[in-house]
Amino acid sequence: MKKGLITLAATLALTVGCAHAADRVSIGTGGTGGVFYAVGAGMADMLTAFDNDISANAEVTGASIENVRRVSMGQMTIGFSSGSTLYAGYSGEDPFEEKQNVLAIAALYPAILQVAATAASKAQSMADLKDLRISVGPPGSNSSVLAERMLKAHDAYNPDKIQYLSYGEATNAIKNGNLDASIILAGVPASAFIELTTTTDSKLVPINKENGEKLIAEYPYYTMTHVPAAIYNGNDVDTIAIGDPVILFTSKDADEDVIYRITQTIFDNLDTLGKVHPAAGLITKEKAPKTPIPLHPGATRYYSE
């Protein structure tokens, strides 16, 4: 009897333990120095703290393209991606060879195409960049793709003048007099432009609203936005810009209840999430459902409530 009771107790303990086992949620982010990782790590901590049935962790990855592929294959639960890359994955467009198994959870914050030029260049508009030495970001990056599209929309694309540098390299090149302007795609404030505007006389360059709207008509996953005044030294007015919003997404096969609880926990605790990084403070419940691909049923259920 004693042996039987011990066995029963052990079985009950195991059963209770299994009943309360937390769902493991892995979040695909980006490099440790990027905004994806900063917000994703804060999100993982918050999900674990506010939902007793979730144990979340942020994974360091190569960002959007890797995240889309790995979430699609079920290697991670949710991930961060630019809207343009997620749309390409969902549609099976370059750089993806086939349609990816993904659905959206929420539009988070805008990654903004930010343009800065030196005072010596006298650039006041995108059209003025045509004959300047410009970096558009690393080759093949979302920054370079969107920058080239935007330059073409303003009839300012000049391949002989374009360089493909990292954001830090571009800032140093301007400081050394080897570059006139830098274009980056990032959340605000971006550390590269904080340094650039505090150590040089560089100023932000606005896009033309009409040209930006034409670009969005062709690529509907982009959005009109602005860089707020006073974000960067010496820039005292809002600067109109184009954005490639950051999207939180999951696989089509993800459990509806788990995705519902993830969505609920995030958006019922935005004040907490907003403290991890300035970009997270831009996330709103109103804009969240406006994603470039369809929403997962778990997210739809939360928004409909």
XYZ file of C-alpha atoms in Angstrom:
305
model
C 0.000 0.000 0.000
C 2.774 2.397 0.930
C 4.491 1.721 -2.353
C 1.211 2.224 -4.192
C 0.564 5.588 -2.494
C 4.042 6.789 -3.360
C 3.477 5.798 -6.969
C 0.083 7.552 -7.023
C 1.527 10.699 -5.491
C 4.287 10.725 -8.047
C 1.764 10.268 -10.865
C -0.441 13.107 -9.587
C 2.548 15.386 -9.223
C 3.586 14.621 -12.770
C 0.045 15.180 -14.042
C -0.279 18.530 -12.271
C 3.152 19.550 -13.461
C 2.230 18.725 -17.066
C -1.086 20.562 -16.754
C 0.736 23.728 -15.784
C 3.744 23.364 -18.065
C 4.386 26.688 -19.759
C 4.153 27.054 -23.542
C 7.645 27.763 -24.809
C 7.657 30.799 -27.094
C 10.789 31.634 -29.084
C 11.015 35.096 -30.637
C 13.189 35.725 -33.707
C 14.726 39.198 -33.457
C 18.027 40.439 -34.954
C 21.543 41.381 -33.856
C 22.121 42.314 -30.221
C 22.819 45.945 -31.124
C 19.591 46.430 -33.073
C 16.088 47.590 -32.203
C 14.560 44.198 -33.125
C 16.551 42.537 -30.355
C 15.970 45.290 -27.776
C 12.195 45.230 -28.228
C 12.061 41.439 -28.655
C 14.007 40.788 -25.463
C 11.702 43.137 -23.548
C 8.702 41.402 -25.081
C 10.023 37.982 -24.013
C 10.507 39.175 -20.436
C 7.023 40.669 -20.368
C 5.297 37.584 -21.800
C 7.006 35.373 -19.220
C 6.182 37.727 -16.351
C 2.542 38.440 -17.222
C 1.384 35.031 -18.488
C 2.139 32.118 -16.163
C 1.544 29.681 -19.013
C 4.199 31.175 -21.304
C 7.973 30.905 -21.090
C 9.456 33.177 -23.754
C 12.968 33.866 -24.944
C 14.435 36.178 -27.605
C 16.765 34.602 -30.160
C 19.602 36.497 -31.854
C 19.175 36.085 -35.628
C 20.045 37.648 -38.969
C 16.749 39.600 -38.772
C 13.878 39.724 -41.277
C 14.722 37.150 -43.960
C 16.020 34.534 -41.526
C 13.087 35.127 -39.179
C 10.510 34.631 -41.939
C 12.112 31.388 -43.074
C 12.565 29.924 -39.592
C 9.108 30.849 -38.309
C 7.619 29.440 -41.515
C 9.418 26.124 -40.847
C 8.275 26.068 -37.213
C 11.757 26.610 -35.781
C 10.574 29.731 -33.897
C 7.125 30.680 -32.610
C 7.018 34.348 -33.596
C 9.387 36.814 -35.220
C 10.107 40.394 -36.196
C 10.255 41.451 -39.844
C 10.034 44.526 -41.982
C 6.677 44.731 -43.723
C 8.272 44.527 -47.171
C 10.195 41.325 -46.396
C 7.198 39.674 -44.742
C 5.034 40.561 -47.750
C 7.648 39.066 -50.086
C 7.739 35.886 -47.999
C 3.958 35.538 -47.884
C 3.754 36.128 -51.659
C 6.752 33.974 -52.576
C 8.653 36.867 -54.122
C 12.408 37.527 -54.190
C 14.421 36.730 -52.042
C 12.116 33.771 -51.304
C 11.837 30.855 -53.716
C 8.320 29.921 -52.608
C 5.440 31.200 -50.486
C 6.228 31.124 -46.780
C 3.870 29.704 -44.169
C 3.321 32.965 -42.274
C 0.555 35.235 -40.951
C 0.739 38.558 -39.112
C 0.126 39.272 -35.439
C 0.583 43.048 -35.286
C 2.112 46.087 -36.896
C 4.511 47.367 -34.256
C 6.520 50.518 -34.943
C 7.761 52.237 -38.106
C 11.242 51.650 -39.442
C 11.749 54.995 -41.153
C 13.875 55.751 -44.205
C 15.937 58.622 -42.848
C 18.076 60.845 -45.056
C 20.763 63.205 -43.780
C 23.070 65.434 -45.822
C 25.835 67.844 -44.873
C 25.195 71.581 -44.869
C 28.046 71.935 -47.371
C 26.101 69.825 -49.878
C 23.241 72.375 -49.794
C 20.728 69.548 -50.195
C 17.220 70.680 -49.296
C 15.206 67.941 -51.010
C 15.561 64.419 -52.363
C 16.023 65.815 -55.875
C 19.170 67.609 -54.683
C 20.830 64.261 -53.918
C 21.277 63.236 -57.560
C 24.844 64.510 -57.934
C 25.975 63.880 -54.342
C 28.007 61.018 -52.916
C 25.419 58.927 -51.064
C 25.404 55.736 -49.019
C 22.104 53.826 -49.114
C 22.979 51.094 -46.608
C 24.534 47.632 -46.939
C 24.099 45.834 -50.299
C 20.891 43.828 -50.503
C 19.489 45.368 -47.319
C 15.933 46.662 -46.948
C 17.519 50.088 -46.590
C 19.271 49.951 -49.955
C 16.194 48.585 -51.737
C 13.847 51.252 -50.367
C 16.446 54.029 -50.776
C 16.951 53.196 -54.450
C 13.180 53.098 -55.020
C 12.783 56.447 -53.295
C 15.638 58.051 -55.251
C 14.100 56.812 -58.514
C 10.697 58.178 -57.482
C 12.345 61.607 -57.105
C 14.381 61.278 -60.327
C 17.529 61.397 -58.168
C 18.922 57.905 -58.767
C 22.546 58.088 -59.927
C 24.307 54.701 -59.618
C 27.701 56.293 -60.237
C 27.373 58.237 -56.975
C 25.881 55.530 -54.739
C 27.856 53.567 -52.152
C 26.684 50.595 -50.097
C 28.076 51.122 -46.610
C 26.950 50.080 -43.154
C 25.343 52.867 -41.158
C 28.448 53.305 -38.995
C 30.752 53.330 -42.023
C 28.605 55.963 -43.714
C 28.686 58.205 -40.645
C 32.478 57.944 -40.502
C 32.769 58.629 -44.237
C 30.776 61.861 -43.843
C 32.909 62.881 -40.870
C 36.033 62.265 -42.957
C 34.732 64.283 -45.917
C 34.345 61.267 -48.216
C 30.555 61.274 -48.395
C 27.848 63.926 -48.701
C 24.756 62.087 -47.479
C 23.593 58.916 -45.747
C 20.308 57.044 -46.043
C 19.313 54.535 -43.360
C 16.207 52.483 -42.568
C 15.766 52.237 -38.814
C 13.625 53.048 -35.840
C 14.067 56.493 -34.327
C 16.243 57.618 -32.843
C 18.960 55.722 -34.727
C 22.362 55.711 -33.042
C 24.165 56.352 -36.355
C 22.207 59.570 -36.908
C 22.495 60.646 -33.284
C 26.252 60.546 -33.763
C 26.087 62.119 -37.222
C 23.966 65.099 -36.196
C 25.932 65.780 -33.009
C 29.408 65.552 -34.562
C 28.768 67.164 -37.983
C 26.567 69.863 -39.473
C 24.328 67.306 -41.186
C 20.573 67.864 -41.399
C 17.629 65.640 -42.313
C 16.271 65.824 -45.861
C 12.488 65.420 -46.363
C 10.851 63.437 -49.144
C 8.264 64.950 -51.486
C 4.836 63.835 -50.259
C 3.356 63.379 -53.747
C 6.284 61.240 -54.873
C 6.069 59.233 -51.669
C 2.362 58.529 -52.234
C 3.107 57.311 -55.770
C 5.703 54.923 -54.365
C 3.194 53.559 -51.838
C 0.646 53.041 -54.622
C 3.201 50.738 -56.279
C 4.431 49.128 -53.042
C 1.451 49.144 -50.634
C 3.394 47.743 -47.671
C 5.215 51.079 -47.245
C 3.633 53.936 -45.281
C 3.856 57.707 -45.065
C 5.330 58.861 -41.777
C 7.689 61.457 -40.325
C 10.735 61.862 -38.130
C 9.525 63.886 -35.136
C 11.041 67.285 -34.425
C 13.960 67.451 -32.001
C 14.738 63.721 -32.278
C 18.113 64.698 -33.747
C 20.316 67.667 -32.946
C 19.585 70.704 -35.087
C 16.397 69.312 -36.628
C 13.610 71.340 -35.062
C 10.654 70.469 -37.323
C 8.943 67.243 -38.325
C 10.559 65.705 -41.406
C 8.249 63.875 -43.809
C 9.511 60.387 -44.628
C 8.561 56.926 -45.853
C 8.307 53.961 -43.521
C 8.645 50.186 -43.761
C 6.716 49.107 -40.652
C 8.029 46.389 -38.364
C 5.605 43.471 -38.146
C 5.296 40.790 -35.476
C 4.272 37.534 -37.171
C 3.871 33.797 -36.696
C 3.249 30.667 -38.750
C -0.143 29.746 -40.144
C 0.018 26.564 -38.054
C 0.602 28.322 -34.724
C -1.900 27.463 -31.974
C -4.747 29.986 -32.004
C -5.048 30.176 -28.225
C -1.301 30.769 -27.746
C -1.259 33.562 -30.345
C -4.364 35.089 -28.772
C -2.673 35.156 -25.352
C 0.549 36.592 -26.793
C -1.395 39.352 -28.525
C -3.476 40.030 -25.423
C -0.462 40.191 -23.116
C 1.418 42.584 -25.389
C -1.413 45.011 -25.990
C -2.870 44.931 -22.499
C 0.559 45.947 -21.162
C 1.865 48.463 -23.691
C 2.972 50.844 -20.942
C 5.392 48.215 -19.684
C 6.680 47.299 -23.148
C 7.131 50.962 -24.067
C 9.809 51.346 -21.406
C 12.285 48.949 -23.044
C 13.104 51.197 -26.039
C 11.736 54.440 -27.577
C 10.556 52.488 -30.647
C 8.383 50.255 -28.442
C 6.670 53.390 -27.161
C 5.301 53.946 -30.669
C 3.295 50.704 -30.683
C -0.468 51.304 -30.545
C -3.501 49.023 -30.446
C -5.193 51.145 -33.111
C -2.469 50.629 -35.733
C -1.643 47.029 -34.816
C -4.164 45.283 -37.134
C -2.983 47.268 -40.195
C -0.571 44.657 -41.524
C 0.574 43.995 -45.116
C -0.458 40.306 -44.935
C -3.503 38.647 -43.294
C -3.700 38.306 -39.527
C -3.468 35.021 -37.658
C -6.882 33.933 -36.251
C -5.570 34.283 -32.685
C -4.668 37.927 -33.274
C -7.944 38.569 -35.091
C -9.863 37.220 -32.102
C -8.116 39.639 -29.753
C -8.695 42.714 -31.953
C -12.349 41.797 -32.546
C -12.909 41.758 -28.783
